[in-house]
Short mmCIF file of C-alpha atoms in Angstrom, two decimals:
data_model
loop_
_atom_site.label_atom_id
_atom_site.label_comp_id
_atom_site.label_asym_id
_atom_site.label_seq_id
_atom_site.Cartn_x
_atom_site.Cartn_y
_atom_site.Cartn_z
CA MET A 196 -92.10 -28.25 -3.58
CA THR A 197 -90.24 -28.78 -6.86
CA TYR A 198 -90.11 -26.32 -9.74
CA PHE A 199 -89.51 -27.20 -13.35
CA ILE A 200 -87.11 -24.67 -14.80
CA LEU A 201 -86.49 -23.98 -18.62
CA THR A 202 -82.83 -23.21 -18.93
CA ARG A 203 -81.22 -21.16 -21.68
CA SER A 204 -80.04 -24.39 -23.39
CA GLY A 205 -83.72 -25.39 -23.95
CA LYS A 206 -83.60 -28.20 -21.38
CA VAL A 207 -86.04 -28.54 -18.57
CA ILE A 208 -84.69 -29.39 -15.06
CA SER A 209 -86.20 -29.68 -11.67
CA THR A 210 -85.00 -27.99 -8.49
CA SER A 211 -86.39 -27.00 -5.13
CA SER A 212 -84.27 -24.00 -4.62
CA VAL A 213 -85.02 -21.20 -6.95
CA GLN A 214 -84.65 -17.22 -6.97
CA HIS A 215 -87.42 -15.28 -8.71
CA VAL A 216 -86.81 -12.12 -10.86
CA THR A 217 -89.34 -9.68 -9.70
CA GLN A 218 -90.82 -6.67 -11.41
CA GLU A 219 -88.50 -4.43 -9.40
CA ASP A 220 -85.54 -6.40 -10.85
CA VAL A 221 -86.63 -5.96 -14.32
CA ARG A 222 -86.67 -2.18 -13.91
CA ASN A 223 -82.89 -2.49 -13.68
CA ASP A 224 -81.32 -2.10 -17.13
CA ASP A 225 -78.72 -4.72 -16.55
CA THR A 226 -81.33 -7.25 -15.41
CA LYS A 227 -83.62 -6.41 -18.19
CA ALA A 228 -80.66 -6.98 -20.74
CA LYS A 229 -79.95 -10.40 -19.15
CA VAL A 230 -83.73 -11.33 -19.40
CA ASP A 231 -83.82 -10.26 -23.02
CA ARG A 232 -80.72 -12.31 -23.82
CA PHE A 233 -82.24 -15.25 -22.18
CA ASN A 234 -85.42 -15.06 -24.21
CA GLU A 235 -83.40 -14.63 -27.37
CA GLU A 236 -81.30 -17.70 -26.71
CA VAL A 237 -84.25 -19.79 -25.88
CA ARG A 238 -86.17 -18.86 -28.92
CA ALA A 239 -83.04 -19.42 -31.01
CA LYS A 240 -82.55 -22.84 -29.42
CA LEU A 241 -86.04 -24.09 -29.94
CA ASN A 242 -86.51 -22.28 -33.20
CA GLU A 243 -90.02 -23.82 -33.96
CA GLU A 244 -93.37 -22.25 -34.03
CA GLU A 245 -95.05 -24.93 -32.08
CA HIS A 246 -92.90 -24.02 -29.17
CA MET A 247 -94.05 -20.33 -29.21
CA ILE A 248 -96.92 -19.48 -26.92
CA PRO A 249 -99.57 -17.20 -28.59
CA VAL A 250 -99.88 -13.84 -26.65
CA PRO A 251 -102.91 -11.53 -27.28
CA ASP A 252 -102.19 -8.13 -28.81
CA GLY A 253 -101.30 -5.36 -26.21
CA GLU A 254 -99.88 -7.75 -23.56
CA ASN A 255 -96.30 -7.37 -22.40
CA THR A 256 -94.61 -10.76 -22.94
CA LEU A 257 -91.40 -9.79 -21.28
CA ASP A 258 -92.99 -8.60 -17.97
CA ASP A 259 -95.32 -11.62 -17.78
CA THR A 260 -92.56 -14.06 -18.14
CA THR A 261 -89.69 -12.62 -16.16
CA GLN A 262 -91.49 -13.03 -12.88
CA ASN A 263 -91.28 -16.79 -13.39
CA LEU A 264 -87.65 -16.90 -14.28
CA ARG A 265 -85.31 -18.53 -11.87
CA LEU A 266 -81.67 -18.32 -11.01
CA LEU A 267 -81.01 -22.01 -10.36
CA ALA A 268 -78.71 -24.62 -8.87
CA GLN A 269 -78.40 -28.08 -10.66
CA LEU A 270 -77.09 -31.07 -8.75
CA ALA A 271 -75.97 -34.22 -10.33
CA ASP A 272 -78.53 -37.04 -9.43
CA GLN A 273 -76.15 -40.11 -9.69
CA ASP A 274 -76.61 -43.40 -8.06
CA ARG A 275 -74.10 -43.51 -5.10
CA ASN A 276 -72.98 -47.02 -6.13
CA THR A 277 -71.80 -45.95 -9.51
CA VAL A 278 -68.57 -44.01 -10.03
CA GLN A 279 -67.71 -43.44 -13.61
CA GLY A 280 -65.61 -41.13 -15.70
CA ASN A 281 -62.63 -41.06 -18.11
CA GLY A 282 -60.87 -37.97 -16.90
CA ASP A 283 -62.31 -35.54 -19.36
CA SER A 284 -63.12 -32.38 -17.68
CA ASP A 285 -66.25 -31.52 -19.66
CA GLU A 286 -67.65 -34.94 -19.25
CA VAL A 287 -66.95 -34.88 -15.52
CA ARG A 288 -68.46 -31.46 -14.97
CA LYS A 289 -71.60 -32.64 -16.77
CA SER A 290 -71.88 -35.93 -14.80
CA TYR A 291 -70.54 -34.67 -11.44
CA ALA A 292 -71.55 -31.07 -11.26
CA THR A 293 -71.58 -29.86 -7.58
CA ASN A 294 -72.39 -26.20 -8.17
CA VAL A 295 -73.86 -23.89 -10.63
CA GLU A 296 -70.60 -22.80 -12.09
CA ASP A 297 -69.99 -26.46 -13.14
CA ALA A 298 -73.41 -27.05 -14.49
CA LEU A 299 -73.69 -23.80 -16.40
CA LYS A 300 -70.10 -23.87 -17.50
CA GLY A 301 -69.23 -20.66 -15.42
CA ASN A 302 -72.20 -18.62 -16.67
CA GLU A 303 -72.40 -15.98 -13.94
CA ASP A 304 -75.80 -14.75 -15.25
CA GLU A 305 -77.55 -17.87 -13.91
CA PHE A 306 -75.37 -18.35 -10.68
CA ASP A 307 -77.16 -19.34 -7.72
CA GLN A 308 -74.87 -20.59 -5.06
CA LEU A 309 -75.79 -23.90 -3.37
CA ASP A 310 -76.81 -23.75 0.25
CA SER A 311 -73.37 -24.82 1.30
CA LEU A 312 -73.54 -22.98 4.60
CA ILE A 313 -75.98 -25.60 5.93
CA GLY A 314 -74.39 -27.56 8.71
CA ALA A 315 -71.87 -24.89 9.68
CA THR A 316 -71.32 -23.96 13.17
CA VAL A 317 -71.19 -20.26 13.98
CA GLN A 318 -70.09 -18.15 16.92
CA PHE A 319 -71.96 -14.91 17.64
CA ASP A 320 -70.72 -12.11 19.98
CA LYS A 321 -73.77 -10.82 21.83
CA PRO A 322 -74.22 -8.39 24.78
CA GLU A 323 -74.93 -11.22 27.25
CA GLY A 324 -71.90 -13.14 25.96
CA VAL A 325 -70.64 -15.61 23.24
CA ALA A 326 -73.37 -17.66 21.64
CA TYR A 327 -73.13 -20.69 19.27
CA GLY A 328 -75.55 -21.81 16.61
CA LYS A 329 -75.76 -24.25 13.74
CA VAL A 330 -77.17 -23.33 10.29
CA THR A 331 -80.15 -25.57 9.60
CA LYS A 332 -81.98 -24.46 6.50
CA ARG A 333 -82.70 -21.66 4.22
CA ALA A 334 -85.26 -19.08 5.22
CA THR A 335 -88.28 -18.57 3.11
CA ASP A 336 -91.02 -16.02 2.70
CA ASP A 337 -94.79 -16.58 3.05
CA LYS A 338 -94.95 -18.03 -0.48
CA GLY A 339 -92.14 -20.60 0.16
CA ALA A 340 -89.54 -18.58 -1.87
CA GLY A 341 -85.95 -18.24 -0.51
CA ILE A 342 -85.30 -14.78 0.95
CA GLY A 343 -82.30 -12.84 -0.40
CA THR A 344 -79.96 -13.12 -3.41
CA ALA A 345 -77.05 -15.41 -3.90
CA ASN A 346 -73.69 -14.13 -4.78
CA LYS A 347 -70.30 -15.89 -5.59
CA ASN A 348 -68.61 -13.65 -2.87
CA PRO A 349 -69.93 -14.90 0.47
CA LEU A 350 -69.69 -11.46 1.90
CA LEU A 351 -72.21 -10.02 -0.75
CA ASP A 352 -74.62 -12.99 -0.34
CA THR A 353 -77.92 -11.74 1.19
CA ARG A 354 -79.73 -14.99 1.40
CA GLU A 355 -81.20 -15.66 4.81
CA PHE A 356 -80.73 -18.92 6.86
CA GLU A 357 -82.35 -20.23 9.99
CA ILE A 358 -79.81 -20.98 12.81
CA GLN A 359 -80.58 -23.11 15.84
CA MET A 360 -78.84 -21.46 18.78
CA ASP A 361 -77.27 -23.59 21.73
CA ASP A 362 -80.29 -22.70 23.87
CA GLY A 363 -82.76 -24.24 21.35
CA THR A 364 -84.17 -21.07 19.96
CA PHE A 365 -84.04 -20.21 16.26
CA GLU A 366 -82.86 -16.93 14.65
CA LYS A 367 -82.41 -15.71 11.17
CA TYR A 368 -79.16 -14.32 9.71
CA GLN A 369 -78.05 -13.30 6.28
CA ALA A 370 -75.37 -15.36 4.57
CA ASN A 371 -72.94 -12.43 4.54
CA VAL A 372 -73.23 -11.98 8.40
CA ILE A 373 -72.69 -15.86 8.85
CA ALA A 374 -69.63 -15.77 6.61
CA GLU A 375 -68.25 -12.74 8.35
CA ASN A 376 -68.65 -14.37 11.75
CA ILE A 377 -66.97 -17.66 10.52
CA TYR A 378 -64.04 -15.79 8.94
CA ALA A 379 -63.54 -13.89 12.24
CA GLN A 380 -63.30 -17.07 14.27
CA THR A 381 -60.88 -18.83 12.00
CA ASP A 382 -57.51 -18.31 10.71
CA ASP A 383 -56.34 -17.87 7.06
CA GLU A 384 -56.53 -21.80 6.66
CA GLY A 385 -59.99 -21.95 8.01
CA ARG A 386 -58.86 -23.48 11.43
CA GLU A 387 -60.79 -22.63 14.57
CA THR A 388 -58.95 -22.00 17.77
CA LEU A 389 -60.43 -23.49 20.86
CA LEU A 390 -59.77 -22.42 24.58
CA LEU A 391 -59.66 -25.04 27.15
CA GLU A 392 -62.27 -25.11 29.86
CA GLU A 393 -61.31 -28.21 31.74
CA ILE A 394 -59.76 -31.84 31.32
CA TYR A 395 -62.37 -34.12 32.80
CA GLY A 396 -60.87 -37.61 32.19
CA HIS A 397 -58.56 -39.92 30.27
CA ARG A 398 -58.21 -43.12 28.67
CA THR A 399 -55.55 -45.71 27.82
CA ASP A 400 -55.35 -48.21 25.15
CA GLY A 401 -53.14 -51.21 24.42
CA ASN A 402 -50.12 -49.21 23.43
CA ALA A 403 -49.62 -47.45 26.81
CA ILE A 404 -46.22 -48.42 28.39
CA PRO A 405 -46.61 -49.71 32.07
CA ILE A 406 -44.59 -48.45 34.89
CA SER A 407 -42.52 -51.60 35.12
CA ARG A 408 -41.03 -50.85 31.60
CA GLY A 409 -40.87 -47.01 32.01
CA TYR A 410 -37.10 -46.88 32.21
CA THR A 411 -34.00 -47.57 29.94
CA LEU A 412 -30.53 -48.22 31.01
CA ASN A 413 -27.52 -46.24 29.82
CA ARG A 414 -24.07 -47.50 29.39
CA ASN A 415 -23.31 -46.83 33.03
CA GLY A 416 -26.28 -48.84 34.17
CA GLU A 417 -28.22 -45.78 35.29
CA GLN A 418 -31.92 -45.60 34.70
CA ARG A 419 -33.34 -43.05 32.32
CA LYS A 420 -37.16 -42.24 31.93
CA LYS A 421 -38.57 -43.17 28.62
CA VAL A 422 -39.77 -40.32 26.57
CA THR A 423 -43.20 -41.50 25.41
CA THR A 424 -46.89 -40.32 25.16
CA ALA A 425 -48.14 -43.44 23.41
CA GLY A 426 -51.49 -45.10 24.50
CA TRP A 427 -53.00 -42.15 26.29
CA HIS A 428 -56.04 -40.15 25.28
CA ILE A 429 -57.19 -37.04 27.14
CA LYS A 430 -60.81 -35.99 27.40
CA VAL A 431 -61.16 -32.28 27.31
CA ARG A 432 -64.16 -29.78 27.28
CA TRP A 433 -63.82 -26.51 25.50
CA THR A 434 -65.21 -23.02 26.33
CA ASP A 435 -67.71 -23.47 23.62
CA GLY A 436 -69.24 -26.42 25.30
CA SER A 437 -68.04 -29.10 22.92
CA THR A 438 -65.84 -31.98 23.99
CA ASP A 439 -63.01 -34.05 22.41
CA GLU A 440 -60.85 -36.91 23.20
CA LEU A 441 -57.45 -36.05 21.87
CA PRO A 442 -54.00 -37.82 22.01
CA LEU A 443 -51.85 -36.86 25.07
CA SER A 444 -49.24 -35.52 22.83
CA VAL A 445 -51.69 -32.87 21.42
CA VAL A 446 -53.01 -31.60 24.79
CA LYS A 447 -49.34 -31.49 26.17
CA GLU A 448 -48.40 -29.27 23.31
CA SER A 449 -51.38 -26.96 23.60
CA ASN A 450 -52.07 -26.94 27.38
CA PRO A 451 -49.01 -28.38 29.26
CA ILE A 452 -49.76 -26.70 32.62
CA GLU A 453 -53.36 -27.75 32.70
CA LEU A 454 -52.48 -31.22 31.69
CA ALA A 455 -49.62 -31.57 34.36
CA GLU A 456 -52.08 -30.22 37.12
CA TYR A 457 -54.56 -32.80 36.01
CA ALA A 458 -52.03 -35.47 36.08
CA VAL A 459 -51.30 -34.70 39.82
CA VAL A 460 -54.95 -34.69 40.69
CA ALA A 461 -55.66 -37.98 38.87
CA GLY A 462 -52.63 -39.73 40.47
CA VAL A 463 -50.92 -40.50 37.21
CA THR A 464 -47.71 -38.65 37.50
CA GLU A 465 -45.64 -41.88 37.86
CA GLU A 466 -46.95 -43.34 34.59
CA PRO A 467 -44.14 -43.32 31.81
CA ALA A 468 -46.33 -41.00 29.70
CA PHE A 469 -46.28 -38.31 32.34
CA ALA A 470 -43.20 -38.97 34.51
CA TRP A 471 -40.54 -37.63 32.11
CA TRP A 472 -42.18 -34.15 31.63
CA VAL A 473 -44.66 -33.26 34.38
CA PRO A 474 -42.20 -32.30 37.23
CA HIS A 475 -40.32 -30.03 34.88
CA VAL A 476 -43.51 -28.23 33.84
CA LEU A 477 -44.54 -27.95 37.41
CA ARG A 478 -41.16 -26.35 38.41
CA THR A 479 -41.27 -23.89 35.56
CA ARG A 480 -45.04 -23.18 35.69
CA ASN A 481 -44.66 -19.46 36.54
CA ARG A 482 -42.09 -18.79 33.86
CA ILE A 483 -44.40 -20.58 31.26
CA ILE A 484 -47.30 -18.43 32.23
CA LYS A 485 -45.14 -15.29 32.25
CA LYS A 486 -43.92 -15.89 28.84
CA ALA A 487 -47.30 -16.73 27.44
CA HIS A 488 -48.50 -13.38 28.73
CA VAL A 489 -45.50 -11.47 27.24
CA ILE A 490 -45.94 -12.82 23.78
CA LYS A 491 -49.68 -12.48 24.16
CA LYS A 492 -50.46 -16.13 23.14
CA ALA A 493 -52.83 -17.91 25.41
CA ALA A 494 -52.79 -21.62 25.46
CA LYS A 495 -54.98 -22.82 22.56
CA TYR A 496 -55.70 -25.88 20.36
CA TRP A 497 -56.20 -25.71 16.60
CA ARG A 498 -59.31 -27.61 15.83
CA THR A 499 -58.69 -30.06 12.92
CA LYS A 500 -62.05 -31.51 12.78
CA ASN A 501 -63.70 -28.31 11.52
CA LYS A 502 -62.76 -25.81 8.76
CA PHE A 503 -64.77 -22.55 8.48
CA GLY A 504 -67.24 -23.90 10.96
CA ILE A 505 -68.02 -27.08 8.83
CA GLU A 506 -67.13 -30.50 10.20
CA LEU A 507 -64.57 -32.36 8.13
CA PRO A 508 -64.83 -36.12 7.49
CA HIS A 509 -61.80 -38.26 7.56
CA SER A 510 -63.03 -41.12 5.61
CA VAL A 511 -65.56 -41.80 2.84
CA GLU A 512 -67.88 -43.60 5.31
CA GLU A 513 -67.81 -40.59 7.55
CA ALA A 514 -68.37 -38.13 4.67
CA LEU A 515 -71.50 -39.98 3.62
CA ALA A 516 -72.66 -40.11 7.34
CA LEU A 517 -72.34 -36.39 7.54
CA ASP A 518 -74.35 -35.90 4.41
CA LYS A 519 -77.14 -37.94 5.99
CA LYS A 520 -76.86 -36.11 9.22
CA ASN A 521 -77.04 -32.65 7.39
CA GLY A 522 -79.70 -33.66 4.87
CA ASN A 523 -77.69 -32.83 1.80
CA THR A 524 -75.12 -34.46 -0.61
CA PHE A 525 -72.20 -31.92 -0.66
CA TRP A 526 -69.42 -34.28 0.50
CA ARG A 527 -70.91 -37.14 -1.82
CA ASP A 528 -70.94 -34.81 -4.77
CA ALA A 529 -67.44 -33.55 -4.17
CA LEU A 530 -66.27 -37.17 -3.94
CA LYS A 531 -68.07 -38.12 -7.16
CA LYS A 532 -66.51 -35.23 -8.97
CA GLU A 533 -62.97 -36.11 -7.88
CA MET A 534 -63.28 -39.77 -8.52
CA GLY A 535 -64.71 -39.02 -11.93
CA ASN A 536 -61.55 -36.97 -12.63
CA VAL A 537 -59.02 -39.56 -11.42
CA ARG A 538 -60.71 -42.60 -12.68
CA ILE A 539 -58.58 -42.50 -15.73
CA ALA A 540 -55.40 -42.94 -13.60
CA PHE A 541 -55.98 -46.60 -12.74
CA HIS A 542 -57.68 -49.69 -14.06
CA PRO A 543 -59.03 -52.99 -12.25
CA GLU A 544 -57.27 -56.25 -12.56
CA GLU A 545 -60.15 -58.61 -13.15
CA ARG A 546 -58.30 -62.04 -13.11
CA TYR A 547 -56.70 -61.85 -9.73
CA SER A 548 -57.89 -60.95 -6.23
CA ALA A 549 -55.82 -58.70 -3.84
CA GLU A 550 -54.93 -61.77 -1.70
CA ASP A 551 -53.77 -63.54 -4.96
CA VAL A 552 -51.41 -60.67 -5.79
CA ARG A 553 -50.08 -60.62 -2.25
CA LYS A 554 -49.33 -64.26 -2.52
CA ARG A 555 -47.48 -63.50 -5.85
CA LYS A 556 -49.90 -65.62 -7.91
CA ALA A 557 -50.12 -62.94 -10.54
CA LYS A 558 -46.80 -63.20 -12.41
CA HIS A 559 -47.18 -60.03 -14.37
CA LEU A 560 -47.62 -58.08 -11.06
CA ILE A 561 -44.72 -59.59 -9.08
CA ALA A 562 -42.49 -56.43 -9.54
CA PHE A 563 -45.42 -54.13 -8.36
CA THR A 564 -45.64 -52.59 -4.92
CA GLU A 565 -48.82 -52.44 -3.00
CA ILE A 566 -49.67 -48.94 -1.53
CA LYS A 567 -52.64 -47.49 0.31
CA CYS A 568 -54.86 -44.66 -1.15
CA HIS A 569 -57.11 -42.41 0.68
CA VAL A 570 -59.41 -39.32 0.18
CA VAL A 571 -58.66 -36.03 1.75
CA PHE A 572 -61.52 -33.75 2.41
CA ASP A 573 -61.40 -29.94 2.52
CA VAL A 574 -63.68 -26.82 2.53
CA LYS A 575 -62.94 -23.88 0.28
CA MET A 576 -63.30 -20.25 1.37
CA ASP A 577 -66.78 -20.04 -0.41
CA PHE A 578 -67.68 -23.04 1.85
CA THR A 579 -68.02 -25.53 -1.06
CA ARG A 580 -66.68 -28.87 -0.29
CA LYS A 581 -63.70 -30.58 -2.02
CA ALA A 582 -62.28 -34.05 -2.20
CA ARG A 583 -58.84 -35.11 -3.19
CA PHE A 584 -57.84 -38.75 -3.96
CA VAL A 585 -54.30 -39.21 -2.83
CA ALA A 586 -51.86 -42.10 -3.34
CA GLY A 587 -49.58 -43.19 -0.31
CA GLY A 588 -46.31 -42.58 -2.14
CA HIS A 589 -44.46 -42.91 1.29
CA LEU A 590 -44.91 -46.62 1.10
CA THR A 591 -42.72 -47.04 -1.92
CA ASP A 592 -39.06 -46.92 -2.29
CA ALA A 593 -37.33 -43.95 -3.98
CA PRO A 594 -37.53 -44.60 -7.85
CA ALA A 595 -34.42 -44.96 -9.92
CA CYS A 596 -35.67 -42.17 -12.14
CA MET A 597 -35.27 -38.54 -11.19
CA THR A 598 -38.07 -37.03 -8.99
CA TYR A 599 -36.99 -33.45 -8.93
CA SER A 600 -39.52 -31.05 -10.19
CA SER A 601 -38.58 -27.38 -10.48
CA VAL A 602 -41.12 -24.60 -9.59
CA VAL A 603 -41.23 -20.89 -10.13
CA SER A 604 -39.72 -18.86 -7.34
CA ARG A 605 -41.71 -16.57 -5.26
CA ASP A 606 -39.41 -13.64 -6.18
CA SER A 607 -40.02 -14.21 -9.85
CA VAL A 608 -43.74 -14.07 -9.36
CA ARG A 609 -43.50 -10.89 -7.29
CA LEU A 610 -41.37 -9.25 -9.91
CA ALA A 611 -43.93 -10.20 -12.67
CA PHE A 612 -46.78 -8.60 -10.62
CA MET A 613 -44.62 -5.47 -10.07
CA ILE A 614 -43.93 -5.11 -13.78
CA ALA A 615 -47.57 -5.50 -14.61
CA ALA A 616 -48.59 -2.90 -12.08
CA LEU A 617 -46.07 -0.38 -13.30
CA ASN A 618 -47.16 -0.96 -17.01
CA GLY A 619 -50.92 -1.10 -16.31
CA LEU A 620 -51.00 -4.70 -17.59
CA GLU A 621 -53.67 -7.19 -16.77
CA VAL A 622 -52.57 -10.36 -15.02
CA SER A 623 -54.35 -13.52 -15.97
CA ALA A 624 -54.09 -16.82 -14.06
CA THR A 625 -55.21 -20.30 -14.86
CA ASP A 626 -55.28 -23.71 -13.10
CA VAL A 627 -54.85 -27.04 -14.77
CA GLY A 628 -57.18 -29.45 -13.16
CA ASN A 629 -55.83 -32.81 -12.08
CA ALA A 630 -52.58 -31.78 -14.01
CA TYR A 631 -50.61 -34.82 -12.96
CA LEU A 632 -53.02 -37.19 -14.57
CA ASN A 633 -51.75 -35.98 -18.08
CA ALA A 634 -48.46 -37.95 -17.45
CA GLU A 635 -47.92 -41.61 -17.31
CA CYS A 636 -46.95 -43.31 -14.00
CA ARG A 637 -43.24 -44.03 -13.81
CA GLU A 638 -43.75 -46.51 -10.80
CA LYS A 639 -45.14 -50.05 -10.66
CA VAL A 640 -47.73 -49.75 -7.87
CA TRP A 641 -51.20 -51.06 -7.17
CA PHE A 642 -53.86 -50.56 -4.39
CA GLN A 643 -56.96 -52.29 -3.16
CA ALA A 644 -60.09 -50.24 -4.12
CA GLY A 645 -62.12 -48.87 -1.34
CA LEU A 646 -65.67 -47.54 -1.13
CA GLU A 647 -64.68 -44.34 -3.04
CA CYS A 648 -64.17 -46.33 -6.21
CA GLY A 649 -67.80 -47.61 -6.12
CA GLU A 650 -69.29 -50.77 -4.74
CA GLU A 651 -68.67 -52.64 -7.92
CA ASP A 652 -65.00 -52.18 -7.75
CA GLU A 653 -64.65 -52.07 -4.01
CA GLY A 654 -61.96 -54.65 -3.02
CA LYS A 655 -60.60 -55.06 -6.56
CA VAL A 656 -56.95 -54.70 -7.44
CA MET A 657 -56.33 -51.37 -9.20
CA ILE A 658 -53.19 -50.93 -11.24
CA ILE A 659 -52.04 -47.22 -11.26
CA THR A 660 -51.16 -46.08 -14.84
CA ARG A 661 -51.21 -42.35 -14.44
CA ALA A 662 -49.05 -39.90 -12.34
CA LEU A 663 -51.50 -40.01 -9.29
CA TYR A 664 -51.10 -37.26 -6.70
CA GLY A 665 -49.01 -38.45 -3.84
CA LEU A 666 -46.54 -40.70 -5.77
CA LYS A 667 -42.84 -39.71 -5.44
CA SER A 668 -42.27 -39.50 -9.23
CA SER A 669 -45.63 -37.69 -10.09
CA GLY A 670 -44.26 -34.15 -10.06
CA ALA A 671 -41.21 -35.04 -12.24
CA ALA A 672 -43.49 -37.01 -14.65
CA TRP A 673 -45.78 -34.10 -15.25
CA ARG A 674 -42.88 -31.71 -15.43
#
């Protein structure tokens, strides 16, 4: 079901997620004042008699209309093949809005947070043990309206969601309960710690060093075991039932004893990737276990595939696939917003292909260096998705110009806060979005556009003209 909503700007939009203002809400003086202000702004915006609906004498216009008002969320309905923008923040927010703050220019009166919790994995501590579930959809009442009220602070959000538990059953939880459980199972960076249940297999690729080449010779002609973990991937199962295939170096760092014992059982201790460290770990096993208990730090792995219970994509293709899997467009919208912001930082070279530039056929680009660019995806603490387009500045030589960019020290900031507290002053903070793009690029670099630039530009040569995030000189250029 889709609702057509009249906004305070006089425009009509459609949305399937609305929050009704009830008669009970109108009895609150603050809510009633907001409704009055909304009606006044709509009348002032339309300002024509033909837009006014005649109301018989004696009827209360306010009460009849407020029950149909919605607090809404407006999504940008853009074609996925088109990515546009000139870097102007107002235009970008209008075209690539991903939440109500963007669409309504931060008007908290009409704020209705998107269902950004959908797709998150949550852990619940129950009397019978730990249970896991995945948020599937918003819970609705008998009339199809969403239950609960959204709030910018996730811990004050009372919307209800349906969660599919690991045993196949469905349960309903409020958003604040879900958020509280997610925060409890992650660290300050949103990373989830996993406890190892078992190592059930391994795999090698073409980079693994064979036993015949597992030694080097020193000056005295003595054999030394090569220190390597290349080419080996370990299959692990976590206590939550999920599985992963991780590089050997990662499992060795988090669970060295378990991996060493597995190597013995699997008969791979003579392989170069294990031979240089397994005997030492087995000899010192008791000391390692004792030390772990003393510092109260059990062997654990920081999961990098999830943040705040939400799966993180590592490529544009994976982000679009996750959206399709979860039935939403959160990652796609975050990508569109970011690419709309940074599109001003580069322009296409229409006359030459990437292969032509590499073969030095483009004379005006001979002095330019090819780099790689990629998109980094993240999840904020309010569960909204974020994308950041980053240039591979590590692929270029250090520029001749100065790259140093000074920053304010932590002590200076703490002193400023203390002075403000002692004098009862208010502290205001601001953020300059995509600040580096206000400066020109000091380096001669280009990259081959990927899917994130849109299908029309995919594969083209892109000349970077602004201080794109990731370049070595960008910080100094903006400074």
